[in-house]
Short mmCIF file of C-alpha atoms in Angstrom, two decimals:
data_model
loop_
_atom_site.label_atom_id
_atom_site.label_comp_id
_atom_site.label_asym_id
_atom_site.label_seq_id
_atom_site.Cartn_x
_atom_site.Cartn_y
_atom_site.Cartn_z
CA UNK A 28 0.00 0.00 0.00
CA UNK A 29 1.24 3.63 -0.94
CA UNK A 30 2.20 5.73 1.66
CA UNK A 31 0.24 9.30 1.98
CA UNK A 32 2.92 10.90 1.51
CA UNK A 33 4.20 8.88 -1.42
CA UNK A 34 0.64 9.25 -3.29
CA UNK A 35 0.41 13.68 -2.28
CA UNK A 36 4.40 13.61 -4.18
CA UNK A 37 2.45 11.15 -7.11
CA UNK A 38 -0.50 13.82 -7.62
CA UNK A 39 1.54 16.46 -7.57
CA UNK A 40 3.78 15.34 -10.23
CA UNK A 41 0.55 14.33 -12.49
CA UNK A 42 -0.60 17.83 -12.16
CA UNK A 43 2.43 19.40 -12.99
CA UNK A 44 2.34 17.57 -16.27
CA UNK A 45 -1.11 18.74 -16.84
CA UNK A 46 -0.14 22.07 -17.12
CA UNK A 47 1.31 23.79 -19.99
CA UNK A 48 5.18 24.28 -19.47
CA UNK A 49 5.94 27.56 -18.13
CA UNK A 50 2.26 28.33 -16.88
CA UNK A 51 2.87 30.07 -13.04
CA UNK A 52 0.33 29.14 -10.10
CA UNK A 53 -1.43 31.98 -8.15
CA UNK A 54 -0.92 29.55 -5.46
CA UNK A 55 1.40 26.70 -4.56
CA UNK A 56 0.17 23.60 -2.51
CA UNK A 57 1.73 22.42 0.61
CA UNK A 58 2.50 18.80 0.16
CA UNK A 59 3.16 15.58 2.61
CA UNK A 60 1.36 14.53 5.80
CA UNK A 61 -0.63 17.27 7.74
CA UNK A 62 -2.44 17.16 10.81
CA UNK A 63 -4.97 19.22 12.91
CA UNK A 64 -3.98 20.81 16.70
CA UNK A 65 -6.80 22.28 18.42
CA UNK A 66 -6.20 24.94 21.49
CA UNK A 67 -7.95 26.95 23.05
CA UNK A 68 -6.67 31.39 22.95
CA UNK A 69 -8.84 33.79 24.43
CA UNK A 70 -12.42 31.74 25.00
CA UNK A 71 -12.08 30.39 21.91
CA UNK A 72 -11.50 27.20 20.06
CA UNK A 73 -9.08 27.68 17.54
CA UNK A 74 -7.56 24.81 14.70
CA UNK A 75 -4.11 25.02 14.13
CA UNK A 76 -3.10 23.05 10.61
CA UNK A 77 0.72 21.97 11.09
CA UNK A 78 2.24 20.63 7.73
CA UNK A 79 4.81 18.53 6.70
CA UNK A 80 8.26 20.05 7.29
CA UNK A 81 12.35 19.53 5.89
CA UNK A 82 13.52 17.50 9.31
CA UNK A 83 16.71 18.92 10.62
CA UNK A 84 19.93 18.57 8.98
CA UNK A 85 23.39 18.79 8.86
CA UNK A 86 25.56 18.05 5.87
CA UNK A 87 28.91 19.42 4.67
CA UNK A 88 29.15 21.43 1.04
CA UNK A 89 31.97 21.36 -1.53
CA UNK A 90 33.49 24.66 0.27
CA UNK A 91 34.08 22.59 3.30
CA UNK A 92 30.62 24.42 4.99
CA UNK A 93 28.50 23.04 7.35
CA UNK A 94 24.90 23.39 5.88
CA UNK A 95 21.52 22.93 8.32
CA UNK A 96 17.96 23.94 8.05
CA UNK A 97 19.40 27.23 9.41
CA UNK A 98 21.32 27.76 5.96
CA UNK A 99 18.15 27.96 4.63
CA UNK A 100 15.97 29.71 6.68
CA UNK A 101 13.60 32.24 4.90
CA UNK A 102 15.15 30.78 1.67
CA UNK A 103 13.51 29.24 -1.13
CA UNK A 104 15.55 26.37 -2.12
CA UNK A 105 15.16 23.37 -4.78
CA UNK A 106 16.88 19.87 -3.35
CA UNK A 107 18.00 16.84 -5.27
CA UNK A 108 19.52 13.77 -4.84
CA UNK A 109 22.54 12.14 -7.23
CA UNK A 110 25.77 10.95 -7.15
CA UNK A 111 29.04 11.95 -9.04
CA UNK A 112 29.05 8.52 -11.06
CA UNK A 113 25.96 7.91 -12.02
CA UNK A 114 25.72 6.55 -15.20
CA UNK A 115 22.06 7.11 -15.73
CA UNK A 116 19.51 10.15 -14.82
CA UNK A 117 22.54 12.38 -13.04
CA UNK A 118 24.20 14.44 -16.18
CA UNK A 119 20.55 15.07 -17.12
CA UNK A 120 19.26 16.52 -14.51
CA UNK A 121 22.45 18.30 -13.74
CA UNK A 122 22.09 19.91 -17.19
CA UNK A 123 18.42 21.08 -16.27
CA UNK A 124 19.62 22.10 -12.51
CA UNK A 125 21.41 24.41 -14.60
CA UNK A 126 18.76 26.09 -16.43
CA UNK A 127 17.40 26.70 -12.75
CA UNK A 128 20.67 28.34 -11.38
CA UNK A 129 20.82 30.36 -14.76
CA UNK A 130 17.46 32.21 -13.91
CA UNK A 131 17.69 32.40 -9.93
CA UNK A 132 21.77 32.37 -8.94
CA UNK A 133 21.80 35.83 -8.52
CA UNK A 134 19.01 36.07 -5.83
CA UNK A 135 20.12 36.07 -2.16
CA UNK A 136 16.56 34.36 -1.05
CA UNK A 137 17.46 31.08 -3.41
CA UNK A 138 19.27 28.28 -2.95
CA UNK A 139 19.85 24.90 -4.59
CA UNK A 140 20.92 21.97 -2.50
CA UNK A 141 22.34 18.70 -4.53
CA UNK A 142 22.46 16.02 -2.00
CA UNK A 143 25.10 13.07 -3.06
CA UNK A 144 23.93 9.45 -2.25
CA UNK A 145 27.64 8.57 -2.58
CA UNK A 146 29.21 10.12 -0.10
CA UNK A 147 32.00 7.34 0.34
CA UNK A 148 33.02 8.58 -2.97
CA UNK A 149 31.87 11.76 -2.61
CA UNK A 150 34.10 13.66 -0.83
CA UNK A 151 34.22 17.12 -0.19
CA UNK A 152 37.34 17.68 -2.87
CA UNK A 153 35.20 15.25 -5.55
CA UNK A 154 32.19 17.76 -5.20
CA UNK A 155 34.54 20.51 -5.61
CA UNK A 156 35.77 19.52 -8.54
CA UNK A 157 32.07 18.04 -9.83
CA UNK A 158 30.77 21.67 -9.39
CA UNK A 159 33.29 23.53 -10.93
CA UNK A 160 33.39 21.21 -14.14
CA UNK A 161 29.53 22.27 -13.97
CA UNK A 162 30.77 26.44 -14.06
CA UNK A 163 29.62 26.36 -10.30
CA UNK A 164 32.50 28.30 -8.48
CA UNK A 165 31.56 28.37 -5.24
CA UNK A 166 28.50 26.94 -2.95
CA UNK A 167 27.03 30.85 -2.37
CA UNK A 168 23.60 29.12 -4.63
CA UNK A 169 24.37 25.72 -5.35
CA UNK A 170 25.64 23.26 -2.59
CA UNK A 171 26.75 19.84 -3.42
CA UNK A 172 26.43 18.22 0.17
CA UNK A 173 28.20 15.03 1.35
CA UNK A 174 27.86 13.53 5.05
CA UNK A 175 26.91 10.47 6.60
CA UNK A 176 25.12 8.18 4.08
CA UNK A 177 22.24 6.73 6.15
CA UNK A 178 21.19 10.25 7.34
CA UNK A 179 20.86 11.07 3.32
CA UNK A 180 18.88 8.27 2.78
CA UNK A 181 16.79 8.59 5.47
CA UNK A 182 16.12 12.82 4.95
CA UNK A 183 15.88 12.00 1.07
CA UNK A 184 13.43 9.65 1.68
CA UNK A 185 11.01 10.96 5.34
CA UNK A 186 11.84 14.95 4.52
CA UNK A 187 11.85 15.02 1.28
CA UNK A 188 9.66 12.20 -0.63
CA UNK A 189 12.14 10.89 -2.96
CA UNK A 190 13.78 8.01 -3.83
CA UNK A 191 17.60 7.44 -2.44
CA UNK A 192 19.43 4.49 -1.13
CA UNK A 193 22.40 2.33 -2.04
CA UNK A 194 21.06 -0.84 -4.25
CA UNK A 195 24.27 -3.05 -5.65
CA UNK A 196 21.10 -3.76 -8.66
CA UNK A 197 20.60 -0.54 -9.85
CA UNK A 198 22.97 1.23 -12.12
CA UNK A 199 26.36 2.45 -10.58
CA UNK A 200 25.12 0.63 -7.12
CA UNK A 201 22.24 3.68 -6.36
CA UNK A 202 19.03 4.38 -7.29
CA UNK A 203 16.86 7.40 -6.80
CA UNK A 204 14.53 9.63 -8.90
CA UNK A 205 15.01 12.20 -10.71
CA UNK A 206 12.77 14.72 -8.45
CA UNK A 207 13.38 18.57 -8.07
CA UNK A 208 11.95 19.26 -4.61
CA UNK A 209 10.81 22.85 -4.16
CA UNK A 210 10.52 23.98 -0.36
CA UNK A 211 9.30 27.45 0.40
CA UNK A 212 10.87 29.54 3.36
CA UNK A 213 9.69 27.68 6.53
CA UNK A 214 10.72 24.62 5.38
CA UNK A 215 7.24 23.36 3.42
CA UNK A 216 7.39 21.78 0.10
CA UNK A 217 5.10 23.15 -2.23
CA UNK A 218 5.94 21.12 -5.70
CA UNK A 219 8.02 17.71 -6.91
CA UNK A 220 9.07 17.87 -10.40
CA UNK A 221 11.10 15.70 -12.74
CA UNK A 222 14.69 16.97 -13.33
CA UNK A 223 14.80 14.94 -16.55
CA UNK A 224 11.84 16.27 -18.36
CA UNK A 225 12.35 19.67 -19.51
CA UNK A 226 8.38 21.26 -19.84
CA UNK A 227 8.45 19.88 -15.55
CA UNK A 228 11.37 21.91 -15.14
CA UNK A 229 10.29 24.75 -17.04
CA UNK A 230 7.30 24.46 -14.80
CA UNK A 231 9.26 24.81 -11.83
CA UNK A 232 11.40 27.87 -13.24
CA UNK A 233 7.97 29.47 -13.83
CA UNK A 234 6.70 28.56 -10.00
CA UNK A 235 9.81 29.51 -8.45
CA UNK A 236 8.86 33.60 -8.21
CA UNK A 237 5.53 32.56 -6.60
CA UNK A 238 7.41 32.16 -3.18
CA UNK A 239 10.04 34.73 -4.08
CA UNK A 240 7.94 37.29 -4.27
CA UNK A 241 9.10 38.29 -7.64
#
C-alpha cells in the first residue's frame, strides 16, 4: 500500500504535467502529511493546521561548509539527490539544474541543494571539482552536500519524498529519482518535479517567483 505521503508527491507530479510548461500558479500547494492541533486562545477554540516540514539537517558542502535547516531559513531552495558517477539520470538533470541556477543564482533568497547518495566517494574535494566542471565556483547558490550516508537516505526519503538508497542492482550501485523538490521559506514543500523532463522543469522555473515574491 502507498504511503500518503508517497501518493500527495504522485499527484503532484501528475498535475504538474497537466499544465502547460511555463504556466505560473497563483498559489502553490503544501505537500506531505498534515495534521490538525486544536487549542484553546482567548475563549475560543481555535484549529491550528501543522504541515509537513524539511527535518533537521546537517551536511557538509563542496566549500568545506557546514549546511543545516538554518542555511536555509527564509530561503527558497530546490533539493536533489545524485551521485558523481551515475551513469544514468545524473548528467541530465544536472544539465536542467542548470537552467534553474541560470534564472535564480543571482538572488540572495534562493538556494539549490544537490544532495550526493555517494558520499564514500563523494568527498568534499570530488564535489569541488564536480561543481566547478559544472561552471559552479563556489557553494554561495548551489551546494553539493556530502555527510553520513544513512542520514541522506533517510532525509531524502522521510523529509523530502524521494527516492535514495544504495542498491548493488541498480545502475552504478544507487538508485533514486530524478525529483526537483521545491521547499518554500519555513521549510514546506510546495511542488516535486522531474529533473529529466524539460516542460516539468520549465514548470518549476515558472513557480519559483511565486514564493520569491518576484
Amino acid at each position: 500500500m502507498r504511503s500518503p505521503i508517497l501518493i500527495l508527491a504522485l499527484i503532484s507530479l501528475l498535475c504538474f504535467q497537466c499544465k502547460p510548461a511555463g504556466e505560473k500558479n497563483k498559489t502553490l500547494p503544501k505537500l506531505g502529511n498534515w495534521h490538525v492541533n486544536e487549542k484553546t486562545e482567548e475563549g475560543q477554540v481555535v484549529l491550528d493546521t501543522v504541515y509537513h516540514t524539511i527535518a533537521d539537517f546537517s551536511f557538509t558542502n563542496q566549500d568545506g561548509e557546514t549546511m543545516t535547516n538554518e542555511s536555509v531559513q527564509g530561503k527558497v531552495y530546490v533539493a536533489d539527490f545524485f551521485f558523481t558517477t551515475c551513469p544514468t539520470i545524473c548528467p541530465i538533470m544536472k544539465k536542467e539544474m542548470l537552467r534553474v541556477y541560470e534564472e535564480f543564482g543571482g538572488h540572495p533568497d534562493f538556494k539549490i541543494l544537490s544532495h550526493t547518495i555517494d558520499p564514500k566517494h563523494d568527498t568534499q574535494d570530488v564535489l569541488q571539482d564536480y561543481a566547478q566542471k559544472l561552471g559552479i565556483e563556489n557553494a554561495k547558490t548551489w551546494s553539493f552536500l556530502t555527510g553520513e550516508a544513512e542520514k541522506i537516505y533517510e532525509i531524502g526519503q522521510t523529509s523530502y519524498m524521494t527516492t535514495a538508497m544504495e542498491d548493488q542492482d541498480a545502475a552504478g550501485g544507487f538508485l533514486h529519482s530524478g525529483a526537483f523538490i521545491l521547499v518554500d521559506q519555513e521549510g514546506h514543500i510546495r511542488g516535486v518535479y522531474d529533473g529529466t523532463k524539460a516542460d516539468q522543469v520549465d514548470q518549476l522555473i515558472a513557480d519559483i517567483p511565486t514564493l520569491l515574491g518576484k
